[in-house]
Short mmCIF file of C-alpha atoms in Angstrom, two decimals:
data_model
loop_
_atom_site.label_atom_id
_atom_site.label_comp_id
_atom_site.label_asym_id
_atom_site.label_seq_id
_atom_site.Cartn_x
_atom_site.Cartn_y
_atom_site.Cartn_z
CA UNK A 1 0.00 0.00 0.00
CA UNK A 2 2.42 2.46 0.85
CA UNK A 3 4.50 1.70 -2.56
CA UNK A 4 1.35 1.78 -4.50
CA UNK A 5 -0.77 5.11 -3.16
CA UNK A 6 1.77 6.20 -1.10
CA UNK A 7 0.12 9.24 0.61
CA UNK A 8 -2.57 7.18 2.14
CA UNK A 9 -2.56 5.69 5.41
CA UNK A 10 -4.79 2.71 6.71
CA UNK A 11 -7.92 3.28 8.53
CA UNK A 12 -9.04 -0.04 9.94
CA UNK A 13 -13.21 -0.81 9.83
CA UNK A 14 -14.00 1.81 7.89
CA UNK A 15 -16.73 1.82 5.00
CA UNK A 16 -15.62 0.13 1.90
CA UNK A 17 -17.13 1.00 -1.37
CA UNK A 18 -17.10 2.85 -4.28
CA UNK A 19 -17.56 6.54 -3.09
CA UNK A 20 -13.94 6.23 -1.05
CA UNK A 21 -10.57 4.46 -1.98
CA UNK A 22 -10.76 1.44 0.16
CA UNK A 23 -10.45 -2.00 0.04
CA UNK A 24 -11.81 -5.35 1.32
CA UNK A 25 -9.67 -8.40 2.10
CA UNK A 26 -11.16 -11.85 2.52
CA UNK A 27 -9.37 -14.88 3.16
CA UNK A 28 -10.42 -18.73 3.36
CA UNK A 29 -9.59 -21.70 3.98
CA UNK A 30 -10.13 -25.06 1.81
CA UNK A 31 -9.42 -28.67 2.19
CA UNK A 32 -6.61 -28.43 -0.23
CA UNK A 33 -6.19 -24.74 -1.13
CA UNK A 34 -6.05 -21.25 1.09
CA UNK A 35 -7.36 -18.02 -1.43
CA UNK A 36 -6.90 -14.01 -0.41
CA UNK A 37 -9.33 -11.73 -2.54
CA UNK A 38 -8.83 -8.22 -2.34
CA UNK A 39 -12.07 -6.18 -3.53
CA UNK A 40 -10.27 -2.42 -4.11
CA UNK A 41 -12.22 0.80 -5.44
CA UNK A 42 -10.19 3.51 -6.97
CA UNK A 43 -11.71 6.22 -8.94
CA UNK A 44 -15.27 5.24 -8.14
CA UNK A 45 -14.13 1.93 -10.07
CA UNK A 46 -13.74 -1.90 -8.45
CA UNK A 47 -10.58 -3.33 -8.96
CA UNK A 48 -10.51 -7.44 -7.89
CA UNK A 49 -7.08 -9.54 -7.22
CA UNK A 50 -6.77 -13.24 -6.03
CA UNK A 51 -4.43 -15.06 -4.71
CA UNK A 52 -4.62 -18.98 -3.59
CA UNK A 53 -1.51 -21.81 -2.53
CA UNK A 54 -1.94 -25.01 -0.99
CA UNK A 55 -2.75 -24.73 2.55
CA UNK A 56 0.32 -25.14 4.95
CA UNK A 57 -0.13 -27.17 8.05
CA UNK A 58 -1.82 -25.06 10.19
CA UNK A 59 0.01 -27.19 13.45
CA UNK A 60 3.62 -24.63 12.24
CA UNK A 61 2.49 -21.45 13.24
CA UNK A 62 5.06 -19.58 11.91
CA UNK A 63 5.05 -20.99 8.95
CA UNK A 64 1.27 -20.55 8.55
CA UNK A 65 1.40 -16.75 9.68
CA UNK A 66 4.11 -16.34 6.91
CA UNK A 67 2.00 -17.84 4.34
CA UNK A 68 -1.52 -16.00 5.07
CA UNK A 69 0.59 -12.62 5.10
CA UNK A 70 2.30 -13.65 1.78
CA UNK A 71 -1.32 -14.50 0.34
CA UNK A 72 -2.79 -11.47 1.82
CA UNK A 73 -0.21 -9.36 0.16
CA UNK A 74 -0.31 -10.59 -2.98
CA UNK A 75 -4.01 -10.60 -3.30
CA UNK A 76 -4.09 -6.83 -2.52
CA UNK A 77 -0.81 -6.18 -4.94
CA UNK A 78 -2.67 -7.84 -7.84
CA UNK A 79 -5.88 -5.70 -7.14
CA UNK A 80 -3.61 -2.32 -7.02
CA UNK A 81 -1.79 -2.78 -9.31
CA UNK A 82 -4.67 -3.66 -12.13
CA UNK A 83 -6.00 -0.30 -10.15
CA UNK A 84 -3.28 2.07 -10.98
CA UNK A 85 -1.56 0.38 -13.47
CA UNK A 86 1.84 0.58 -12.21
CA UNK A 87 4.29 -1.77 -11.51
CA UNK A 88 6.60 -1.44 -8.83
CA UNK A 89 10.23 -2.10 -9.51
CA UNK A 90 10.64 -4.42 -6.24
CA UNK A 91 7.04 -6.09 -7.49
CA UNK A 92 4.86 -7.53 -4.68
CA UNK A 93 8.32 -8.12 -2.26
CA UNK A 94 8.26 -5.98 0.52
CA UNK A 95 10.78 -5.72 3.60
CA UNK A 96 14.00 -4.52 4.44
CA UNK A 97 16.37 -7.09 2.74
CA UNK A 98 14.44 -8.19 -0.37
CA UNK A 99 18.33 -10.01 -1.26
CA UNK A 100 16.82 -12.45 1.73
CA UNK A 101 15.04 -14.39 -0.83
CA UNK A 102 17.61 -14.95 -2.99
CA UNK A 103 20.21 -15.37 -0.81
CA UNK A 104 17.99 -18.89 0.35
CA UNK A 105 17.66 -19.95 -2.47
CA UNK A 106 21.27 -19.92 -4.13
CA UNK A 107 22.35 -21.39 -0.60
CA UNK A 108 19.23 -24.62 -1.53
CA UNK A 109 21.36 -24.48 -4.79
CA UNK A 110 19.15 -23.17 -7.19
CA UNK A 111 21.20 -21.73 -9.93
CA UNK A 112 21.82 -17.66 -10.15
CA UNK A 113 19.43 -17.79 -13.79
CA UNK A 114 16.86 -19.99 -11.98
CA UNK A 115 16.89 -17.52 -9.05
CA UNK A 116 16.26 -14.32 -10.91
CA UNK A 117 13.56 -15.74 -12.94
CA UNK A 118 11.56 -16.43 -10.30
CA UNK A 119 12.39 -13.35 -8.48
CA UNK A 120 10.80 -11.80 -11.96
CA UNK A 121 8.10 -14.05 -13.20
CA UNK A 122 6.59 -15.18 -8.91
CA UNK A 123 6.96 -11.36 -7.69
CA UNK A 124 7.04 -9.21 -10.80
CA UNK A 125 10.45 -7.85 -9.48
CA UNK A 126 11.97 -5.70 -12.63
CA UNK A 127 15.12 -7.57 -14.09
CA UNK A 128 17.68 -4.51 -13.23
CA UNK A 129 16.29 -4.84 -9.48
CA UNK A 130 16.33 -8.96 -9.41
CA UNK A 131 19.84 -8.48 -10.90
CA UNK A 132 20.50 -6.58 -7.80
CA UNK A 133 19.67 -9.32 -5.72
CA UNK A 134 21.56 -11.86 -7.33
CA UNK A 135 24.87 -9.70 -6.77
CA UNK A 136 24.36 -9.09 -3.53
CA UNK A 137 23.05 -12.25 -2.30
CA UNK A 138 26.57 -13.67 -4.30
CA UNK A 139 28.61 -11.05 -2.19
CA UNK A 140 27.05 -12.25 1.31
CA UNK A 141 27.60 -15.33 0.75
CA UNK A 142 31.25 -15.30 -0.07
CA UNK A 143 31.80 -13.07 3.22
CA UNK A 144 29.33 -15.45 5.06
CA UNK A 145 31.78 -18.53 3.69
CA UNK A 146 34.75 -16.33 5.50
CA UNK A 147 32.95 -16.16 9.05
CA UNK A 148 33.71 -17.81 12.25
CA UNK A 149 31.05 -18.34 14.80
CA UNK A 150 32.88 -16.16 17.09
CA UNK A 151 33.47 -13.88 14.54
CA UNK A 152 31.70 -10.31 15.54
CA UNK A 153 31.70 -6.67 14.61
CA UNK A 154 31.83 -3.78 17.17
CA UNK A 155 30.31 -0.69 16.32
CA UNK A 156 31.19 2.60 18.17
CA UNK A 157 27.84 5.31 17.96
CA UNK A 158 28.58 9.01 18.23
CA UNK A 159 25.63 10.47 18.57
CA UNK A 160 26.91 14.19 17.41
CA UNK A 161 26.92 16.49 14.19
CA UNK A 162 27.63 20.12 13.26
CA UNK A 163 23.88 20.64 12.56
CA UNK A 164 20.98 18.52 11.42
CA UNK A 165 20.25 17.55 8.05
CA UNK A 166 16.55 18.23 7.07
CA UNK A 167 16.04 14.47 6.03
CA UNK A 168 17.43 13.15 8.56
CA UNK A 169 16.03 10.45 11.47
CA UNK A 170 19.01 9.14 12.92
CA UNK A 171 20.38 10.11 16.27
CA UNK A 172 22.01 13.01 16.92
CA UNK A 173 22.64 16.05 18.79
CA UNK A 174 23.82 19.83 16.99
CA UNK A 175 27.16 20.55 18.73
CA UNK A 176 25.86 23.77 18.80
CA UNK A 177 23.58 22.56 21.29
CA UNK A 178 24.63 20.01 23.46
CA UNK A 179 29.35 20.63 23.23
CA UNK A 180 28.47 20.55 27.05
CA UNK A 181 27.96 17.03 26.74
CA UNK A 182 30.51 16.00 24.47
CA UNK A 183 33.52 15.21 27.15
CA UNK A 184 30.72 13.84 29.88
CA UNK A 185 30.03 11.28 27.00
CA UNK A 186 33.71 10.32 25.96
CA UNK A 187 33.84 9.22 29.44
CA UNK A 188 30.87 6.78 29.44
CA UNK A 189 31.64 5.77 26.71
CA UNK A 190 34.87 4.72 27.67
CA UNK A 191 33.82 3.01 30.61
CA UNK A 192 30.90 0.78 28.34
CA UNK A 193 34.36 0.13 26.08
CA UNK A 194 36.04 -1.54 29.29
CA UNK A 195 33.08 -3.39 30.41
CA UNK A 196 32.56 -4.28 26.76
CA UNK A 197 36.23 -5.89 25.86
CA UNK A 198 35.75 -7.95 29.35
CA UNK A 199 33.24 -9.41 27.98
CA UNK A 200 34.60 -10.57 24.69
CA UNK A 201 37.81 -11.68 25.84
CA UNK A 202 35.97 -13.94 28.90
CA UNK A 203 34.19 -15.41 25.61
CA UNK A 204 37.34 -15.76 23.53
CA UNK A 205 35.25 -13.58 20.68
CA UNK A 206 36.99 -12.31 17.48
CA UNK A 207 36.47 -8.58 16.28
CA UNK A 208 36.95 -8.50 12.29
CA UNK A 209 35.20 -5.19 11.68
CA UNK A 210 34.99 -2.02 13.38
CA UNK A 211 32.83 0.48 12.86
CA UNK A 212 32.86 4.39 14.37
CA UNK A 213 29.49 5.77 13.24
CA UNK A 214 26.63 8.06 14.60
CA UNK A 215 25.65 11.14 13.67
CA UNK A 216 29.18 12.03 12.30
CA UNK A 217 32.07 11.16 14.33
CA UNK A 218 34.51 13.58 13.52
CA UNK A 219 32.53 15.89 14.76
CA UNK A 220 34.95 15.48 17.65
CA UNK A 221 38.15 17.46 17.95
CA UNK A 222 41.35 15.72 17.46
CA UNK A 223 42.33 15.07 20.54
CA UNK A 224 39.01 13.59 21.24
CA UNK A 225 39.40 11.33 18.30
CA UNK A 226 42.38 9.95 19.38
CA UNK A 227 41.14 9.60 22.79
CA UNK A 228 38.66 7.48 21.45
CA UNK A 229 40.97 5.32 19.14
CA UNK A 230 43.41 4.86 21.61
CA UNK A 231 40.81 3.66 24.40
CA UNK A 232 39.65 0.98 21.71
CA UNK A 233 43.52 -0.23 20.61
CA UNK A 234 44.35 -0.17 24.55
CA UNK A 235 41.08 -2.85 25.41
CA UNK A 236 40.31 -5.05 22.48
CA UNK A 237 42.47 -7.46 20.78
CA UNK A 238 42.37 -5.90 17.29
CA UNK A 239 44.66 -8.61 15.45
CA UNK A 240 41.99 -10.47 13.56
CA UNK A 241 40.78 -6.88 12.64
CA UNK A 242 39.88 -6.65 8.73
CA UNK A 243 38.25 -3.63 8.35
CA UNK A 244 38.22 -0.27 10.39
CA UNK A 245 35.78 2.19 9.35
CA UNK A 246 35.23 5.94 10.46
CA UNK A 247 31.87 7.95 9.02
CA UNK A 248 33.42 11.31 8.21
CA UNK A 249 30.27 12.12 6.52
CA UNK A 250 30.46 16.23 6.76
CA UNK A 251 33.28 17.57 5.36
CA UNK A 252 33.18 20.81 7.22
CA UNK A 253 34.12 18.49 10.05
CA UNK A 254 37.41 17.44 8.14
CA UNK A 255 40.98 18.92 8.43
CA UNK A 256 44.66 17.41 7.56
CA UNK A 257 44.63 17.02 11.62
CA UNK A 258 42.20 14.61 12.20
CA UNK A 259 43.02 12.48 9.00
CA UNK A 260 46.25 12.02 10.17
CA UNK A 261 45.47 10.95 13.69
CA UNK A 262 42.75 8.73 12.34
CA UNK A 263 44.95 6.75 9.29
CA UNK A 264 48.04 6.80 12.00
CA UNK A 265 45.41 4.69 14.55
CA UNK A 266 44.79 2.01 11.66
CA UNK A 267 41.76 3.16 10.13
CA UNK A 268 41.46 1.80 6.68
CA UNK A 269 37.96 2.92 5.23
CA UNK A 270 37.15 6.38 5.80
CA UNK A 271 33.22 7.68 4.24
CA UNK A 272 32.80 10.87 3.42
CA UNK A 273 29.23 11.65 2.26
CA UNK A 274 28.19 14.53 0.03
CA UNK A 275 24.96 13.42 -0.30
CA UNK A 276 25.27 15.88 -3.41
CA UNK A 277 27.22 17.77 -5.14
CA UNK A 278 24.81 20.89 -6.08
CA UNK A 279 25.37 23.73 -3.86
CA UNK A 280 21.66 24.82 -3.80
CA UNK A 281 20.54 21.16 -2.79
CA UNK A 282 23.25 21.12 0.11
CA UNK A 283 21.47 24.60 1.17
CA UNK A 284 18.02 23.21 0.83
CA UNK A 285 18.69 20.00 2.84
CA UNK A 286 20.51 22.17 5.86
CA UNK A 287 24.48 21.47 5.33
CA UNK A 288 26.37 24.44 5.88
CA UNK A 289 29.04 23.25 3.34
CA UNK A 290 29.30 23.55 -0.29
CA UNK A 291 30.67 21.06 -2.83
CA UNK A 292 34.34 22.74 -2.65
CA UNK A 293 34.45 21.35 0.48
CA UNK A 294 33.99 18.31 -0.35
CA UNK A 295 36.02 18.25 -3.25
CA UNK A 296 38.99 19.83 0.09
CA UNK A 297 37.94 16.62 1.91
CA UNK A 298 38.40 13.94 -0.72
CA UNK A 299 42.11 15.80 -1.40
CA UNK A 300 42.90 15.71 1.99
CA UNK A 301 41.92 12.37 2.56
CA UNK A 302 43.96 10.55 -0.66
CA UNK A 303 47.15 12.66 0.27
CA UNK A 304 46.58 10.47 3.85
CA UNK A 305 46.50 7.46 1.77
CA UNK A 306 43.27 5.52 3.27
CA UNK A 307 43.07 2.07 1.54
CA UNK A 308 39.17 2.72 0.55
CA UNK A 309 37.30 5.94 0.90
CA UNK A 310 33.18 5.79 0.33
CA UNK A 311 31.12 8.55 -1.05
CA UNK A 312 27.16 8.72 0.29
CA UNK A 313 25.08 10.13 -2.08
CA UNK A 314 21.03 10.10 -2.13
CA UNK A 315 18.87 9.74 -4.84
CA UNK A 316 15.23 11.88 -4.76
CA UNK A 317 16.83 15.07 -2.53
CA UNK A 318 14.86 18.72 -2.53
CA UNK A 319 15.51 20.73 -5.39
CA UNK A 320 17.52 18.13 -7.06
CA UNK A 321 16.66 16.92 -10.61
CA UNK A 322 17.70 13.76 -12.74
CA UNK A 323 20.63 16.36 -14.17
CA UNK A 324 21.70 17.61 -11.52
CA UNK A 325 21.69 14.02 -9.72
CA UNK A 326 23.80 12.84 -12.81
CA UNK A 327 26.51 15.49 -12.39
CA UNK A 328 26.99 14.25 -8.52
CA UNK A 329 27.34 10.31 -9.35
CA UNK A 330 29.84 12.06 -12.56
CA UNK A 331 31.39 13.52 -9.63
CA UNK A 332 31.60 11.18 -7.26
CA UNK A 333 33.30 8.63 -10.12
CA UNK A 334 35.98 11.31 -10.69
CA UNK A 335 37.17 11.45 -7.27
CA UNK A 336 38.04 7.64 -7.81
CA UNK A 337 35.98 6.45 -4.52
CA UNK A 338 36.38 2.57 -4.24
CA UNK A 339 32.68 2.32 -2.24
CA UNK A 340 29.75 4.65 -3.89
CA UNK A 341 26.39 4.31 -1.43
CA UNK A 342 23.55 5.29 -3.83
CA UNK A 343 21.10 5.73 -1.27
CA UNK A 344 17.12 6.69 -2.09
CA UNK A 345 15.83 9.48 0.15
CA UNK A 346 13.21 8.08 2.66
CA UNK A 347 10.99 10.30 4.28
CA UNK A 348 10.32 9.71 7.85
CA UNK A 349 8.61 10.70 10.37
CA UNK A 350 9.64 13.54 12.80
CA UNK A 351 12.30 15.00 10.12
CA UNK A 352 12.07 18.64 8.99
CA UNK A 353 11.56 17.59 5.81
CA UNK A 354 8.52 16.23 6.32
CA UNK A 355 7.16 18.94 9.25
CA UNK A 356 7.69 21.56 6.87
CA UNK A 357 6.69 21.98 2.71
CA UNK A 358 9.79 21.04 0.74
CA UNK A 359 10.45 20.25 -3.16
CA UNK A 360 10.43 16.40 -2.90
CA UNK A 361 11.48 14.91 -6.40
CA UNK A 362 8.54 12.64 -8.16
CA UNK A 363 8.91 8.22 -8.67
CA UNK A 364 9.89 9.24 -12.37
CA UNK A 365 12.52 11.69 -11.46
CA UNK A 366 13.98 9.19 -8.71
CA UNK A 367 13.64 6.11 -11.02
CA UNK A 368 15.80 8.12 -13.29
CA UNK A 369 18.22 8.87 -10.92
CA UNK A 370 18.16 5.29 -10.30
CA UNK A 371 18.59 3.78 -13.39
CA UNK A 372 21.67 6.58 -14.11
CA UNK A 373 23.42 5.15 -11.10
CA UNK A 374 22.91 1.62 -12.22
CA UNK A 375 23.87 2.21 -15.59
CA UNK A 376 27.07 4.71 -14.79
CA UNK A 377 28.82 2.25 -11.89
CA UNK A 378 28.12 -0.83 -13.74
CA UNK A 379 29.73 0.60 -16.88
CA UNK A 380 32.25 2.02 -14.85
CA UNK A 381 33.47 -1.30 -12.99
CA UNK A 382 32.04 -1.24 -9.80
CA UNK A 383 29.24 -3.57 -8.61
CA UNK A 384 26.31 -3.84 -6.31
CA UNK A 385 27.55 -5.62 -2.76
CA UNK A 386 24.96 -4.93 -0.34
CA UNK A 387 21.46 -3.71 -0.32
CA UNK A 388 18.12 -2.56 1.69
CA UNK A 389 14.78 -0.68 1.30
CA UNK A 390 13.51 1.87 4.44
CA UNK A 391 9.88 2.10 5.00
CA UNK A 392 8.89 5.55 3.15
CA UNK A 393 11.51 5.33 0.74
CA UNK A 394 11.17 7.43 -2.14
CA UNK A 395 8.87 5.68 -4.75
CA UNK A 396 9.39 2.04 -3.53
CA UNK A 397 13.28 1.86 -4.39
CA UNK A 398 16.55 1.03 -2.40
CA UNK A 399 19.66 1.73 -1.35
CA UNK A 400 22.76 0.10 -2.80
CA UNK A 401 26.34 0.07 -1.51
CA UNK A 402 28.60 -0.08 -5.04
CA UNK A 403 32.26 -1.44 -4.68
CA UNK A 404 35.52 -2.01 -7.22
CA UNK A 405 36.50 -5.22 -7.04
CA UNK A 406 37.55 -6.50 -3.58
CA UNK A 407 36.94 -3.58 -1.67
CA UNK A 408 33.27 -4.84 -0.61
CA UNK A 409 32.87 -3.50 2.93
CA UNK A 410 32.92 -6.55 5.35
CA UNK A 411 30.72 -4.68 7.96
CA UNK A 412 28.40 -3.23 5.79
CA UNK A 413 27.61 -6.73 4.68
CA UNK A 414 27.81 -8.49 7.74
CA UNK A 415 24.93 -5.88 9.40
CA UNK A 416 22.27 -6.08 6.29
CA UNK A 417 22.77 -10.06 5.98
CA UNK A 418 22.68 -10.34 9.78
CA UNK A 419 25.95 -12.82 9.17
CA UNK A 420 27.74 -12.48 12.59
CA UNK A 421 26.60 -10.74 15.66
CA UNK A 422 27.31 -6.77 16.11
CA UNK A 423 27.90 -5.86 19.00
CA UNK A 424 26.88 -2.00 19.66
CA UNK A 425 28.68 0.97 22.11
CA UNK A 426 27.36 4.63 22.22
CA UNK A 427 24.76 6.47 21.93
CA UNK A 428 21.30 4.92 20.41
CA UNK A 429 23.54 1.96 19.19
CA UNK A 430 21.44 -0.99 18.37
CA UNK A 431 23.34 -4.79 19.32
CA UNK A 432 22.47 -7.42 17.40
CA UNK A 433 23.02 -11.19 18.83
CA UNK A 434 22.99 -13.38 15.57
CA UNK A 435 22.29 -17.09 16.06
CA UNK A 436 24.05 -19.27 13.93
CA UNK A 437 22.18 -22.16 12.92
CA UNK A 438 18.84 -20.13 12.86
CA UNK A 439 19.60 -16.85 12.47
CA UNK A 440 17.71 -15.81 15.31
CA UNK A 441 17.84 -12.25 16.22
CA UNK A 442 18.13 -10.78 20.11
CA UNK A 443 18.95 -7.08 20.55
CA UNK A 444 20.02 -4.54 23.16
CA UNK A 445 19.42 -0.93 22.34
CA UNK A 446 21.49 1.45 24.42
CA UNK A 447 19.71 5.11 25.28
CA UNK A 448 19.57 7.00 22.57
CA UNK A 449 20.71 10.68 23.71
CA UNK A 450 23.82 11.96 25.05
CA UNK A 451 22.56 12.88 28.44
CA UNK A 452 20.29 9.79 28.24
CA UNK A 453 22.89 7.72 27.69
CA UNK A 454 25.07 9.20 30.42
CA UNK A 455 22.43 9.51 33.04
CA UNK A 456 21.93 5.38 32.38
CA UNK A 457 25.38 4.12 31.73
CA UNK A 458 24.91 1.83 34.57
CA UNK A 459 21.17 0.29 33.31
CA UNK A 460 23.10 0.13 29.72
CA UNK A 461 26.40 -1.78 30.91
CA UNK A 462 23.63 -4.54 32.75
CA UNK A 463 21.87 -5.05 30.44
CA UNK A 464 24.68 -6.20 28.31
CA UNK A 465 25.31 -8.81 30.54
CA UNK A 466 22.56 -10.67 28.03
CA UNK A 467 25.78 -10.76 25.41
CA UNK A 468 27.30 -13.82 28.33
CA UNK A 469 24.34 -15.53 28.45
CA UNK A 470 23.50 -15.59 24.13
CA UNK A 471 26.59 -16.96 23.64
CA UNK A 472 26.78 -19.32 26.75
CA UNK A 473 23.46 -20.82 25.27
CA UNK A 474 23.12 -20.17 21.25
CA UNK A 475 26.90 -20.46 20.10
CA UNK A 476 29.43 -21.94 22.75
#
């Protein structure tokens, strides 16, 4: 529903009929067979889609549940889409990690050909997006092949920037408001650090990815930084370390200074994320930089020599267009980045963008954008590695991390496959406790404000206690 009429919400029990757009769902049960009809009005006009499989046994719940809401959802996708007559490029699969699918099935050992077919002809996925999948599932699974059980990543949250982006949802605090709470929070965090590398040493646990992320870390002075670098060299056992990554996503947070103290502590994959590369979308989406800046940044941060530097850019920003979208990816290739994120703007709830009128770009203009991005890294050697979709993203798309060849990012793909087990410090940091032989998910969220997360430092470091028990029971 929300790909299809996406301004609409659902109002449950309402009146369904011709005079309103709504829709009526039934769903029975046979001896052999279990059928969804969807009954939809749209422009005054019934629109009717069916869907029927063999009845599951109804004694696996889970299984059942995941049947009747695949049914369901197809049965309302076939009526909506006869309604409006559009096609979504994902088709009827919805979710975070549409590669899911295909990822099971090239593991049962269905061929890559055999795989994208159905991914086109069962859920009407578009053959550039099933392609997609078939990439990325390919590039999980060879890191997934590379994975110990004990294997983990640690990500580090910083929950700071210079100011808000207008988009954006994540956490984090203006310095402009809250530089008060910056030092207060470097020394939480440091204690959660301690009580953290305890931890994985008692369980013998390897770290093969690290992760500094937030808001934008170097946000922090220098000093700060290398507070913060040294206090993770000085407790974990780093030597099964493959990748060390560092968001530098603003480059007005960015000088010679910090790059130096950050490649000198072993970082090895730094991001720094224009988002664009107009000057009057920057303006309109609240960075107080300009694309010079960035172009400073990426200079500064070659003459450092990181191993692989990423480039953010979004897909369906205010006041952008298809050519001026074009001239940022043209850009972006120029600067030689070894990881490209083509991300597609999703608009959620509680961002300025949404409280207040902005120029959003239409599906067409972000499908373009799209398909430029697809076409432009593919011819220019790079290739899709990982991939997700946000509820309220921009006309039903994704986001795709791009790579050269052998410079996938292991913890990029470790988090979106849920491969390993993250395990999460800071500020609104999300850990992740991956099961092995199920894939069973258990999380701890920390607080998700500075002074939150300061004020509760000692409800946060118990509750991690959970991390000994998971692996006492699931993996050990």
């Amino acid at each position: 529903m929300l790909t299809l009429f996406p301004e609409e919400r659902p109002v449950y029990g309402g009146p369904v009929g011709p005079e309103a757009l709504s829709a009526k769902i039934s769903l029975s049960h046979g001896s052999q067979y279990s059928t969804a009809v969807t009954v939809l009005y749209y422009g005054g006009a019934p629109y009717r889609g069916v869907a029927r499989i063999q009845t599951p046994d109804p004694a696996d719940a889970l299984e059942w549940n995941r049947q009747m809401q695949k049914l369901i959802r197809f049965a309302f996708y076939r009526a909506a889409t006869a309604a409006t007559g559009q096609t979504p490029a994902w088709g009827a699969l919805s979710g975070i990690r549409p590669g899911k699918l295909a990822t099971a099935r090239l593991e049962s050992g269905q061929s890559p050909r055999s795989v994208k077919a159905t991914l086109e002809r069962e859920y009407q996925v578009s053959p550039r997006r099933a392609e997609l999948c078939i990439h990325t599932a390919r590039a999980g699974l060879a890191v997934k092949e590379r994975l110990h059980p004990l294997d983990i990543c640690l990500y580090i949250g910083i929950p700071f920037c210079p100011t808000r982006c207008t988009y954006c949802s994540f956490v984090s605090n203006s310095v402009e408001k809250s530089m008060h709470l910056v030092e207060p929070f470097l020394e939480a965090l440091t204690r959660e650090i301690q009580a953290t590398a305890e931890t994985i040493k008692r369980l013998g646990l390897r770290i093969v990815a690290l992760y500094i992320g937030g808001g934008t870390p170097t946000t922090l002075a220098g000093p700060q930084l290398t507070q913060l670098t040294d206090a993770l060299a000085a407790q974990f056992d780093l030597s099964h370390l493959r990748e060390y990554t560092v968001e530098a996503g603003r480059p007005d947070t960015l000088d010679q200074d910090k790059l130096r103290r950050l490649r000198q502590a072993g970082v090895t994959r730094l991001s720094i994320n224009p988002q664009s590369m107009e000057d009057h979308v920057l303006a309109a989406i609240g960075r107080r930089h300009t694309a010079e800046d960035i172009r400073r940044a990426m200079e500064l941060a070659r003459s450092e020599e990181f191993p692989v530097l990423n480039m953010d850019i979004i897909a369906g920003l205010p006041a952008d267009s298809p050519e001026g979208f074009a001239r940022t990816l043209d850009q972006a290739l120029e600067f030689g980045a070894e990881n490209i994120t083509v991300h597609t703007l999703s608009m959620k709830k509680g961002t300025k963008l949404m409280l207040e009128s902005s120029e959003i770009a239409a599906s067409e203009s972000v499908a373009q954008m799209l398909d430029t991005a697809i076409s432009a890294l593919s011819g220019a050697g790079y290739r899709p590695y990982y991939l997700y979709r946000q509820k309220f993203i921009a006309g039903g798309f994704e986001n795709v991390g791009w790579c050269r060849p052998g410079t996938e990012s292991l913890y990029n793909i470790a988090i979106m496959e849920e491969l390993c087990s993250i395990l999460a410090l800071g500020g609104g940091a999300s850990t992740k406790l991956v099961t092995p032989k199920t894939g069973r998910i258990t999380r701890i969220f920390n607080a998700k404000y500075p002074y939150e997360y300061i004020e509760n430092l000692d409800k946060i470091l118990a509750s991690k206690e959970q991390i000994e028990g998971f692996y006492q029971q699931e993996v050990l």
